[in-house]
Coordinates of C-alpha atoms (C1' of nucleotides) in Angstrom, one line a residue:
Chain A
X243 CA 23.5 -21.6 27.1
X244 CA 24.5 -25.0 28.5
X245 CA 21.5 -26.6 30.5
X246 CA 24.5 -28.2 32.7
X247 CA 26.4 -25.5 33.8
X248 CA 25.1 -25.2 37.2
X249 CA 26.2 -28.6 38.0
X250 CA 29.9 -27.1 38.0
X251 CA 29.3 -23.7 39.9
X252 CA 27.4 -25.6 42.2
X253 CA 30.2 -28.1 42.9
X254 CA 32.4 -24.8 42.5
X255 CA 30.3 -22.7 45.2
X256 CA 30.3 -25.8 48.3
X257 CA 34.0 -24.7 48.3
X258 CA 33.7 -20.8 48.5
X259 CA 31.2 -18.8 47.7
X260 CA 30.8 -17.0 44.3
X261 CA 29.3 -13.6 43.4
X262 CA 26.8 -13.4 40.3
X263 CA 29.9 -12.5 38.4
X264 CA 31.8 -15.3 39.2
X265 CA 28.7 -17.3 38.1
X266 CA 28.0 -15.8 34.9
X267 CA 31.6 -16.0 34.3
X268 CA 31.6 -19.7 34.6
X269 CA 28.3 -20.4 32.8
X270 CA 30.0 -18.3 29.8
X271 CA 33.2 -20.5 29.4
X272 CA 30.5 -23.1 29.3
X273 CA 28.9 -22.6 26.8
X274 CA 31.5 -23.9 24.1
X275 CA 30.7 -27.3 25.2
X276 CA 31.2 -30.0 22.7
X277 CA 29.7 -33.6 22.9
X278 CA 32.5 -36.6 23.2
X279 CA 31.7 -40.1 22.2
X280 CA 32.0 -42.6 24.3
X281 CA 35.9 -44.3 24.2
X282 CA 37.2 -40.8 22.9
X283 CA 40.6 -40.4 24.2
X284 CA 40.7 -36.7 25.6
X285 CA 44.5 -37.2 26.4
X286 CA 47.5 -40.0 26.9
X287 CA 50.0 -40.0 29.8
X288 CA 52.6 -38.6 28.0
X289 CA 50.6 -35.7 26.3
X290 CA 51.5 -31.9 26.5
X291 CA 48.8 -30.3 28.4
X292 CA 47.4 -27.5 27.4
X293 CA 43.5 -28.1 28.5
X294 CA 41.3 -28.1 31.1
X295 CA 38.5 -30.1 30.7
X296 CA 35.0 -29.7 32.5
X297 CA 32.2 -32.6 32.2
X298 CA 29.3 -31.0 32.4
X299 CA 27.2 -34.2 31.5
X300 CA 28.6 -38.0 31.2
X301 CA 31.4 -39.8 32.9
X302 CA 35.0 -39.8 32.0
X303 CA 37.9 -41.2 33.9
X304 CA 41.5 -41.0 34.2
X305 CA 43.7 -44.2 34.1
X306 CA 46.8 -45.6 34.0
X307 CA 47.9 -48.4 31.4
X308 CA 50.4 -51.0 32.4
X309 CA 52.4 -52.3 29.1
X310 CA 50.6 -56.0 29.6
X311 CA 47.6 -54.3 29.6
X312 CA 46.1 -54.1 32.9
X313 CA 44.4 -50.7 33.8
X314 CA 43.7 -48.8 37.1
X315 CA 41.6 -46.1 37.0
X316 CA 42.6 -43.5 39.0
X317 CA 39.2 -41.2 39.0
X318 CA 35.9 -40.4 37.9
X319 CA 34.5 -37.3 36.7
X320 CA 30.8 -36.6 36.8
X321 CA 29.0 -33.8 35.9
X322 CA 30.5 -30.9 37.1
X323 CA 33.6 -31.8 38.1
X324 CA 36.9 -30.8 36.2
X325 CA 40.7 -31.6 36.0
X326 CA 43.2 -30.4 37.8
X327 CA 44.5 -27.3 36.3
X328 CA 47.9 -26.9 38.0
X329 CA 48.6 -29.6 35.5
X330 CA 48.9 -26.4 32.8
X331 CA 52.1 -26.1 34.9
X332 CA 53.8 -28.7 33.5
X333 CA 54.7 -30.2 30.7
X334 CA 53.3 -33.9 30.1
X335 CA 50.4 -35.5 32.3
X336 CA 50.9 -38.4 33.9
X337 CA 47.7 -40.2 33.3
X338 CA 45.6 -40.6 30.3
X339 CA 41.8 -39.6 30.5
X340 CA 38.7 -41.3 28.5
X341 CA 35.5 -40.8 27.9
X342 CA 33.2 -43.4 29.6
X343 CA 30.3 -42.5 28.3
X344 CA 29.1 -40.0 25.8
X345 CA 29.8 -36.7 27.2
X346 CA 29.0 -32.6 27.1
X347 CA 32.9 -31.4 28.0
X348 CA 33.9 -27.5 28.0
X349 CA 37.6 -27.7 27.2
X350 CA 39.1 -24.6 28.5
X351 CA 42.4 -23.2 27.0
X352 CA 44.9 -21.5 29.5
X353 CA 43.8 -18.0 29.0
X354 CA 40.4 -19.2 30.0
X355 CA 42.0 -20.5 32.9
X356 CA 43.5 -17.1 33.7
X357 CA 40.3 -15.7 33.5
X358 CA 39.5 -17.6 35.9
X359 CA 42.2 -17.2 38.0
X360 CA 41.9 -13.2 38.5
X361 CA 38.5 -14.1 40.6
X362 CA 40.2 -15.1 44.2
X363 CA 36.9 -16.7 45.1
X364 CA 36.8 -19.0 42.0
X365 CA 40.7 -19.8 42.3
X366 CA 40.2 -20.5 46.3
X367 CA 37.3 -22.7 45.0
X368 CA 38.8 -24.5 42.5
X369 CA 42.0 -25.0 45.1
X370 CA 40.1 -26.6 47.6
X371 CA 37.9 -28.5 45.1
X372 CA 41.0 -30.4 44.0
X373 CA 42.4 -30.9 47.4
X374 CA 39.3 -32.7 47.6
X375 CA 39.9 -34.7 44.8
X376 CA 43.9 -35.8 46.5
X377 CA 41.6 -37.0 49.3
X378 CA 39.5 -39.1 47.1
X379 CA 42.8 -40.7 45.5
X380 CA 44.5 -41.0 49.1
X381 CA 41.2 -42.5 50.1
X382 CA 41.0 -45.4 46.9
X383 CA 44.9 -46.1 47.8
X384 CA 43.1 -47.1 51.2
X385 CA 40.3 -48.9 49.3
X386 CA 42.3 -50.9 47.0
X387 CA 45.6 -51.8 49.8
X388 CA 43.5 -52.4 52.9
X389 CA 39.9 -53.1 52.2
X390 CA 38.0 -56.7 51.5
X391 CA 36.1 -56.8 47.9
X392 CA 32.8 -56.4 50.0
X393 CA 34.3 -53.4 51.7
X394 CA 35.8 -51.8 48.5
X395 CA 32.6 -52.3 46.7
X396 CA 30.3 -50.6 49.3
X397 CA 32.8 -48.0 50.0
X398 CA 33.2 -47.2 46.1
X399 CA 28.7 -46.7 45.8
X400 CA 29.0 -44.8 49.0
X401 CA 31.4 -42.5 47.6
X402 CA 30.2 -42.4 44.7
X403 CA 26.6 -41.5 45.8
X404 CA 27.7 -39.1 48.2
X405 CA 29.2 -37.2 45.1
X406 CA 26.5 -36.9 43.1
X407 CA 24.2 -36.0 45.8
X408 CA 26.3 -32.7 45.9
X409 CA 25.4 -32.0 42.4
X410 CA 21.9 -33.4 42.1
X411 CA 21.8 -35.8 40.5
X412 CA 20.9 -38.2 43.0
X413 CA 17.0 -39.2 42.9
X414 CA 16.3 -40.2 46.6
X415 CA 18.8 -43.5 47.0
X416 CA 18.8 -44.1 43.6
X417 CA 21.6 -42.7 40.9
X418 CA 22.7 -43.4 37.5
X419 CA 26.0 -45.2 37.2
X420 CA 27.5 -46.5 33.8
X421 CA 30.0 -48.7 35.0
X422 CA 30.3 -52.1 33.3
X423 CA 31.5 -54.6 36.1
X424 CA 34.8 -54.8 34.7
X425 CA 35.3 -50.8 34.7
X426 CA 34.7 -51.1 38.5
X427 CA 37.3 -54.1 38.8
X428 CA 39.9 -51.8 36.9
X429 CA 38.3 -49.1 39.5
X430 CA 38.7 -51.5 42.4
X431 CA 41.7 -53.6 41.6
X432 CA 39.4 -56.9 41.6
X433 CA 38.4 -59.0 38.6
X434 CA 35.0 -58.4 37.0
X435 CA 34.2 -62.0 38.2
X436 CA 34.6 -61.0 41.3
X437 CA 33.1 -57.4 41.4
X438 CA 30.1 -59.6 39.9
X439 CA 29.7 -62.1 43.1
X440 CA 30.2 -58.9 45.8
X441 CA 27.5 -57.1 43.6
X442 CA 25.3 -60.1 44.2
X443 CA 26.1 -60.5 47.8
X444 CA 25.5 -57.0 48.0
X445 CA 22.3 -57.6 46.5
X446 CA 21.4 -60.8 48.6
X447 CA 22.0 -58.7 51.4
X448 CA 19.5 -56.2 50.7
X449 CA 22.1 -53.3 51.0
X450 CA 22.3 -52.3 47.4
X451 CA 21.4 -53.3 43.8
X452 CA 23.0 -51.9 40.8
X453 CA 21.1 -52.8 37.3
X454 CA 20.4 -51.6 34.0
X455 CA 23.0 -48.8 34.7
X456 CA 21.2 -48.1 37.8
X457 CA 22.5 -47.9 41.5
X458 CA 19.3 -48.3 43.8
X459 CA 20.7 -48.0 47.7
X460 CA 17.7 -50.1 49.7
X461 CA 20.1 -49.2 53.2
X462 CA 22.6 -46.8 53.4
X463 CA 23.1 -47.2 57.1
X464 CA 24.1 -50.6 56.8
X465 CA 25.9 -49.9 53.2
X466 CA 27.7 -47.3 55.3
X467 CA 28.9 -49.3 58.1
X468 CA 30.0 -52.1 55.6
X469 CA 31.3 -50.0 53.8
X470 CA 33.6 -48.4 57.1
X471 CA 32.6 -45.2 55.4
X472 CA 33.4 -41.8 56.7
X473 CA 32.5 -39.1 54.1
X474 CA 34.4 -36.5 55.7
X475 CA 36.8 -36.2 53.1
X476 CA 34.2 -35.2 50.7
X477 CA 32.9 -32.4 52.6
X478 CA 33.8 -28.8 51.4
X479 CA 34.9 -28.1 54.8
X480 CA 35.0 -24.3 53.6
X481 CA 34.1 -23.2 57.1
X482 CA 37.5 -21.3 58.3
X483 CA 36.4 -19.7 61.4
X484 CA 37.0 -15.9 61.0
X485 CA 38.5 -15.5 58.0
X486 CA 36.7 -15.1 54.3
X487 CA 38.8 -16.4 51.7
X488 CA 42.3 -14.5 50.7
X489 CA 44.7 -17.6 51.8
X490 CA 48.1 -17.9 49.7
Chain B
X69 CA 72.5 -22.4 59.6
X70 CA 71.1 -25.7 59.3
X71 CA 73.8 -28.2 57.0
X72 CA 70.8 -30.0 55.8
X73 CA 68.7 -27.0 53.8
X74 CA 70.9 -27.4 50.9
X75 CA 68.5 -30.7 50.0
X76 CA 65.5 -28.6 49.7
X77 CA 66.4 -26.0 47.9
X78 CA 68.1 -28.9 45.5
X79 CA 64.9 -30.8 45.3
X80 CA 62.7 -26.8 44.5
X81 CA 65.4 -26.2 41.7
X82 CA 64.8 -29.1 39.8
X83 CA 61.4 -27.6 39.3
X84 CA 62.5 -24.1 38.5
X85 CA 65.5 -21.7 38.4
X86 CA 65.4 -20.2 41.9
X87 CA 67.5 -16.5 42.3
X88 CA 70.2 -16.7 45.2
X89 CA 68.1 -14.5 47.1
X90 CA 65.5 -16.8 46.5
X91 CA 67.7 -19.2 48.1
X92 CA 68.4 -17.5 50.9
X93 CA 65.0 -17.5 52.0
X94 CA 64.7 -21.0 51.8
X95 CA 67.8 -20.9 53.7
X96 CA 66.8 -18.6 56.5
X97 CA 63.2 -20.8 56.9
X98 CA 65.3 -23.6 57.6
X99 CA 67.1 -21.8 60.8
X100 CA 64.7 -22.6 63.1
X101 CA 64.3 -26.3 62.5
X102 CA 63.7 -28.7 65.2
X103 CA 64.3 -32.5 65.9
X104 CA 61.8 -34.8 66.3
X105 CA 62.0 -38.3 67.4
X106 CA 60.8 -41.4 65.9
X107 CA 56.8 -41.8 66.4
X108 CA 56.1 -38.5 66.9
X109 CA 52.8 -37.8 65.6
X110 CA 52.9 -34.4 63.4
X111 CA 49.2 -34.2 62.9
X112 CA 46.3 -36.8 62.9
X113 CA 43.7 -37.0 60.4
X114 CA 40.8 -34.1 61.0
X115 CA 43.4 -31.8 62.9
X116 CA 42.9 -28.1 61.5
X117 CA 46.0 -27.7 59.8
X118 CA 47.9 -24.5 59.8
X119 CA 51.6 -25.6 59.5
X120 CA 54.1 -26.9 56.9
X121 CA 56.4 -29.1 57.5
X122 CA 59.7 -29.0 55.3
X123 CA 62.0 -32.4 56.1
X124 CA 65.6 -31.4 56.3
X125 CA 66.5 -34.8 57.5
X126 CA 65.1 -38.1 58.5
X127 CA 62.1 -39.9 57.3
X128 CA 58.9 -39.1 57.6
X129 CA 55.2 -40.9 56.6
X130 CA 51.6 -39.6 55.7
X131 CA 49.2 -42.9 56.2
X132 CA 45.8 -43.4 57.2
X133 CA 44.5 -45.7 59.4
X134 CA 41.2 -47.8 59.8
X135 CA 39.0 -48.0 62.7
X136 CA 40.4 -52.1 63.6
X137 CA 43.8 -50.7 62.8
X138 CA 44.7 -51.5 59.3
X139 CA 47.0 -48.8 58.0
X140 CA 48.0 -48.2 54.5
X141 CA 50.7 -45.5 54.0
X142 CA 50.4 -42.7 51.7
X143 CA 53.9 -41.0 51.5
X144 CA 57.1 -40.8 52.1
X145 CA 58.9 -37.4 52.9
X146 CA 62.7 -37.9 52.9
X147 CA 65.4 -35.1 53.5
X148 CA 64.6 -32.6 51.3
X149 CA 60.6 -33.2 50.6
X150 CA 57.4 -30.7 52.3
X151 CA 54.2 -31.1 52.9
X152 CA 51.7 -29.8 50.3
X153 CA 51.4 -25.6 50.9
X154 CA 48.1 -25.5 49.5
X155 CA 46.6 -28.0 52.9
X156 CA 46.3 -24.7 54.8
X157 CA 43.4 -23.5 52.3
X158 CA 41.5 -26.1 54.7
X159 CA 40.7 -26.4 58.1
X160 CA 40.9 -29.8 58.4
X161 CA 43.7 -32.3 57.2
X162 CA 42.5 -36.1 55.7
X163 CA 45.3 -37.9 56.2
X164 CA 48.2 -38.2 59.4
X165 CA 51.8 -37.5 59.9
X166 CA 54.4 -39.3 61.5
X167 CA 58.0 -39.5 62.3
X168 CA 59.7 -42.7 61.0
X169 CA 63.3 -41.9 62.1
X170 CA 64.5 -39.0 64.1
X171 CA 63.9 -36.0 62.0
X172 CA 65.2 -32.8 61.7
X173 CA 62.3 -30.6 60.7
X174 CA 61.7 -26.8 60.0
X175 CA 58.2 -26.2 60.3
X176 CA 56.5 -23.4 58.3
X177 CA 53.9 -20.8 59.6
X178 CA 51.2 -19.8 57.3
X179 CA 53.2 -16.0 57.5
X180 CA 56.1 -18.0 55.9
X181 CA 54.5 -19.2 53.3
X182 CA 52.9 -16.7 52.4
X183 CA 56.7 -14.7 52.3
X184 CA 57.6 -17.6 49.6
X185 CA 54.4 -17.1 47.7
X186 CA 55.5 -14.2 47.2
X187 CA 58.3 -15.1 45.1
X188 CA 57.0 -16.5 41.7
X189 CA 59.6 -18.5 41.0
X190 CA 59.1 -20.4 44.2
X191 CA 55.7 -20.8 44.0
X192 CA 56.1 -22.2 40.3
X193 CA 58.7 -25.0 42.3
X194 CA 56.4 -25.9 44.7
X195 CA 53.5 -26.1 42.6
X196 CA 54.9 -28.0 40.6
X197 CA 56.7 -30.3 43.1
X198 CA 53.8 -30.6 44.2
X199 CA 51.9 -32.0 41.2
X200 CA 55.2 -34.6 41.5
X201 CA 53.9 -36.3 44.8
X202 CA 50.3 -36.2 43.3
X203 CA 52.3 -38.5 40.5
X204 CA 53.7 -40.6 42.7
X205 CA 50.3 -41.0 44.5
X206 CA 48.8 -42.1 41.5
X207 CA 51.4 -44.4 40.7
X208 CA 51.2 -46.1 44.0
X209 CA 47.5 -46.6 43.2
X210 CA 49.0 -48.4 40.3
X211 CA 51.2 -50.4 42.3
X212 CA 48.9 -51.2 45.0
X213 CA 45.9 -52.4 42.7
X214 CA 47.5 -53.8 39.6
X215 CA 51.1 -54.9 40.2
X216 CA 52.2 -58.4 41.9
X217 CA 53.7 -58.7 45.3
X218 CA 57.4 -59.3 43.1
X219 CA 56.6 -56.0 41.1
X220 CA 55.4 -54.3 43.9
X221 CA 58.5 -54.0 46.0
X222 CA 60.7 -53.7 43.2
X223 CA 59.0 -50.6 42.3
X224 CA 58.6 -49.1 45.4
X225 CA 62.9 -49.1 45.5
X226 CA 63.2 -47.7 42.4
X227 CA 61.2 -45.2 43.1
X228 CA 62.9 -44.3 46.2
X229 CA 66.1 -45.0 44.9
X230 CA 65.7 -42.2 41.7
X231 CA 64.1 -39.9 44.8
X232 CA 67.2 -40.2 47.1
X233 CA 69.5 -39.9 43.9
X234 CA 67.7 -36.6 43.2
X235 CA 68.7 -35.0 46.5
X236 CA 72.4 -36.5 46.6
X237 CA 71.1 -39.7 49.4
X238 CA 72.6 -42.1 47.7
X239 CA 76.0 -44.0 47.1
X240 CA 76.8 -45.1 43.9
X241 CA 73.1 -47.6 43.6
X242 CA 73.2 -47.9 47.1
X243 CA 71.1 -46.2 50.0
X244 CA 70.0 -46.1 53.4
X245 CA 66.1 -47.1 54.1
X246 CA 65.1 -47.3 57.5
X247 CA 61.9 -48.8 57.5
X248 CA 60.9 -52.3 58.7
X249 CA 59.4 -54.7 56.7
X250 CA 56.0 -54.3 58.5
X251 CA 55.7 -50.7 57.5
X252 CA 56.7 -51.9 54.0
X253 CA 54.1 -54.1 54.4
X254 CA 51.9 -51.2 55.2
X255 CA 52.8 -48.7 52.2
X256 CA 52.4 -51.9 49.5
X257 CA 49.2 -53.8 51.5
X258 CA 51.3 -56.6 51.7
X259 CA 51.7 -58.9 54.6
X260 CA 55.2 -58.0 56.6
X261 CA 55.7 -62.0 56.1
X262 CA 55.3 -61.8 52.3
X263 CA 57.2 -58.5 52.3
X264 CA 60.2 -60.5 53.8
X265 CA 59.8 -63.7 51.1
X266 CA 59.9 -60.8 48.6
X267 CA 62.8 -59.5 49.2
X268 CA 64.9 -62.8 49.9
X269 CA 63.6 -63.7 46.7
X270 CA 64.8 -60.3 45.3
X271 CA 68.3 -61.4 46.8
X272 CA 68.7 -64.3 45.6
X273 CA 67.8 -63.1 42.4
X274 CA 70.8 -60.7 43.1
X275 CA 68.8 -57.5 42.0
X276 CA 68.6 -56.2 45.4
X277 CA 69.8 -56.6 49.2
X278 CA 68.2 -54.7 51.9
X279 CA 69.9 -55.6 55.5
X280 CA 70.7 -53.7 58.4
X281 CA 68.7 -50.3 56.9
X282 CA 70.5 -50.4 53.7
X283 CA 69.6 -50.8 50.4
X284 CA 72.1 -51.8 47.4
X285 CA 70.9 -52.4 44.2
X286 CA 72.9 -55.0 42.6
X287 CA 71.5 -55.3 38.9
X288 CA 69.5 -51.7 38.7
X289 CA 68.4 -52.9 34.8
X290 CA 67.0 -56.1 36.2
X291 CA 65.5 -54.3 38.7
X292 CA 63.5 -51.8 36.9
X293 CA 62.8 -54.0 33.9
X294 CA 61.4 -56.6 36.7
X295 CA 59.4 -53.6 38.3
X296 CA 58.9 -52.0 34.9
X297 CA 59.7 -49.0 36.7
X298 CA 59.4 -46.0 34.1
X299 CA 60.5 -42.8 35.6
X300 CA 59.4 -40.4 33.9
X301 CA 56.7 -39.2 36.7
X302 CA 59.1 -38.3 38.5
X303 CA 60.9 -36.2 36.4
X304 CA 61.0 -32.5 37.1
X305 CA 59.7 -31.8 34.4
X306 CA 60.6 -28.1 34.5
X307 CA 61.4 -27.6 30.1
X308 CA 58.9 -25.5 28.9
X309 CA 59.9 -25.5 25.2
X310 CA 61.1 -22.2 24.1
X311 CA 63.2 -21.7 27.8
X312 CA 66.2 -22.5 29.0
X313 CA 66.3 -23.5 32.3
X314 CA 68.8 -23.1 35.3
X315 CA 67.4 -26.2 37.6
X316 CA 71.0 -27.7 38.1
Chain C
dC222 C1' 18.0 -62.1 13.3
dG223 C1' 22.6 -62.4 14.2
dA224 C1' 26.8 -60.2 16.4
dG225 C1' 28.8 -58.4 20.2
dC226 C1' 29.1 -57.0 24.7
dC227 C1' 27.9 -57.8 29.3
dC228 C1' 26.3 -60.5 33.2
dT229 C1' 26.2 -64.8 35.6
dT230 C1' 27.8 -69.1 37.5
dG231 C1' 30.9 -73.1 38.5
dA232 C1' 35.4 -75.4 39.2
dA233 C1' 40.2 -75.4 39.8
dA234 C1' 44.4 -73.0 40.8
dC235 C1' 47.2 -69.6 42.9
dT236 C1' 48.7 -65.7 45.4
dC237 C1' 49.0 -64.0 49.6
dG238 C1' 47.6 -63.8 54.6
dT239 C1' 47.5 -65.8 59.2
dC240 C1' 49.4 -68.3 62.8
dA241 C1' 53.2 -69.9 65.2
dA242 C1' 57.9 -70.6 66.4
dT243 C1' 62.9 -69.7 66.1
dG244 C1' 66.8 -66.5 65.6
dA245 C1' 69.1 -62.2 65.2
dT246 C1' 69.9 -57.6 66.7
dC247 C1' 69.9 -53.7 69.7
dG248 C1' 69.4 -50.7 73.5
dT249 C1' 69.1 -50.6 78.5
dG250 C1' 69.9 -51.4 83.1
dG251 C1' 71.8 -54.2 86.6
Chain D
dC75 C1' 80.2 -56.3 80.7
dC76 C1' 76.6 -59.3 80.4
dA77 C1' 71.7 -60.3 80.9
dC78 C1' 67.3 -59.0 79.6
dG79 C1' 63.4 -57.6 77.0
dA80 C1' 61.9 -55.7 72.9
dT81 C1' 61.7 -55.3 68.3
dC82 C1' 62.6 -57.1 63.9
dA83 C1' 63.8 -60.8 60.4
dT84 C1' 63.1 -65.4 59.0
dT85 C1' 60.8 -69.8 58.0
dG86 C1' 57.1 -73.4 57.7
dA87 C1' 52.4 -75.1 57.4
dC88 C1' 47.9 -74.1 56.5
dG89 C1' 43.9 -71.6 55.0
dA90 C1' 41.2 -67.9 52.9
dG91 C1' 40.2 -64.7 49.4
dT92 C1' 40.6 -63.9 44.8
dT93 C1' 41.9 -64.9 40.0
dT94 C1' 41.6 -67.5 36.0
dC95 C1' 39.3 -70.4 32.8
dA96 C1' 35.3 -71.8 30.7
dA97 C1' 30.7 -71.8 29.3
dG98 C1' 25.9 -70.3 29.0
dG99 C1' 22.5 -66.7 28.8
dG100 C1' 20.5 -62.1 28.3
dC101 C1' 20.3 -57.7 26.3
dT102 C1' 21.0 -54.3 22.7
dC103 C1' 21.9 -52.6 18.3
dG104 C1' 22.5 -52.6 13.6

DNA sequence: CGAGCCCTTGAAACTCGTCAATGATCGTGG
DNA sequence: CCACGATCATTGACGAGTTTCAAGGGCTCG
């Protein structure tokens, strides 16, 4: 079986929790994972969609492309986090999606899907789990209208660490990130020259350094508070007071 | 019965064929809506959430604020739009709600939404109605990071304007808008002062006027080629090949 | 060992924000 | 009915943050 499939049932289970079943059900439809190149297109705005992709290992991202060229990404997906699939409902997506770096990616069909679906647990999880992921845009529209480069930066890491912590793969303050600069100004809505100088300030300022694909955090109290960070809207917040999970 | 729930049911049946029984639920959760004056605050950001509101009438914004007061506006909801159903599968809400303009507003119990869940065809709208505003979300992010100040507002009333045209708000390419240009300001992180040289310069272009709450849209082709407004994510999107549908 | 990508740095230019002052408009109460 | 205050639009001058252009250097991979 997929080594990486716990990474998605345990994003999966912050949100509600999942018998063995559930689990077993989840690690099967992993286990068609295929390996994506980095640069693979997995879809174009404009595309039918008929798939559900879960990264189990790597980093992808959805963007949008402006006809001159400039790019804003729109989101990242880590290991063990997925795409929205509502989107089955419609027709065309909206965004296209890439593969950052060389990837393991389940690609479900919609009958997988339904599968899924029949478990109330795993559809309440998966609910919630991209409600959290509207927060996450809602929150970069913040970022990228009302923040300073310094703040968008250190808010970006914070988030960014914060998510991968959930899924371990965080090693003390320290995480993998394979962002070239300019990825992050595309992320950030700054040039790469200037994601460049806040990294170094960043750096100068003994808050963080990110090198050799490598985010080291040296203070996250004071990255935090730059940063204006609240990570609330990240939490699984699964916690409804008396009830056990059969809303809708 | 309210004279305003025709726009809501307008804006569900673009996204799929709804029964006139169907519609006379919508109907009937309209009965008991209220009005709300301008500033009222809905909800704030962390409130538990356990309501729905549909907009009959009026305007209405989601935004978020920051701890020295920077806000940066999420949404819109004009006549005819809702909040997003699937919110009460948390217990807290990320983002806050408040009135614009006095608003007439019917606002939904968790018991009434679960009596339109029950109807499939419903559900389908919403859900994908839903996915819409995620679109338009994303889109924004678009706006916000990679578009000029020019491009910015130009888009922004386009967008509005094919929203407004959707639910029968408009006159001929003309429309009402009340917002100020400081709460422009706030939905496109732009200055209200640069907001304003915008828009003269969007007059004496002659693609656009906006005085006195009123939009009119001289040169619509000038306007969305200056934008490069494509709307196709906001397109109902309900043609699932193989199916005929009834959305009017 | 070269090619290509990425990071780094400097200088100049530009977009947009801030500050400040003047008008216009509107609702309210005297 | 008019005066008043409040909110909003408008305009100018100035400054700050960020972009663009350009060039050099480091790293990796074939």
């Amino acid at each position: 079986m997929s080594p990486y499939a716990s990474r998605w049932i345990r994003r999966l289970a912050k949100f509600a929790p999942l018998t063995l079943e559930e689990q077993r059900l989840l690690t099967e439809l992993t286990m068609a994972a295929r390996s994506f190149p980095a640069n693979d297109g997995l879809m174009k705005a404009g595309d039918p969609c008929d798939r559900v992709f879960v990264i189990l290992d790597g980093l992808v991202c959805r963007f949008k492309l402006l006809p001159d060229g400039r790019r804003q990404i729109l989101s990242y997906l880590f290991g063990g986090d997925m795409g929205d699939p509502r989107q089955l409902l419609l027709n065309y997506t909206d965004s296209s999606m890439c593969v950052l770096r060389p990837s393991e990616i389940s690609v479900l069909t919609p009958a997988s899907m339904q599968r899924l679906e029949r478990h109330p647990n795993i559809a309440l999880a998966i609910s919630r789990y991209s409600l959290m992921q509207q927060a996450i845009t809602n929150e970069w529209l913040v970022n990228v209208g009302h923040r300073t480069a310094f703040e968008r930066v250190s808010h970006l890491l914070c988030e960014i660490f914060t998510r991968l912590e959930a899924v371990g793969l965080t090693q003390d303050h320290a995480f993998e990130l394979a962002l070239t600069q300019a990825e992050l100004g595309d992320t950030l809505a700054l040039s790469a020259v200037h994601v460049n100088r806040t990294l170094m300030e960043l750096r100068r300022l003994k808050l963080v350094t990110f090198q050799n694909r490598r985010v080291i955090i040296h203070d996250y109290a004071g990255l935090q508070s730059a940063a204006g960070f609240d990570f609330q809207y990240l939490r699984a917040n699964e916690e409804t007071p008396g009830r056990t999970s059969t809303a809708m």
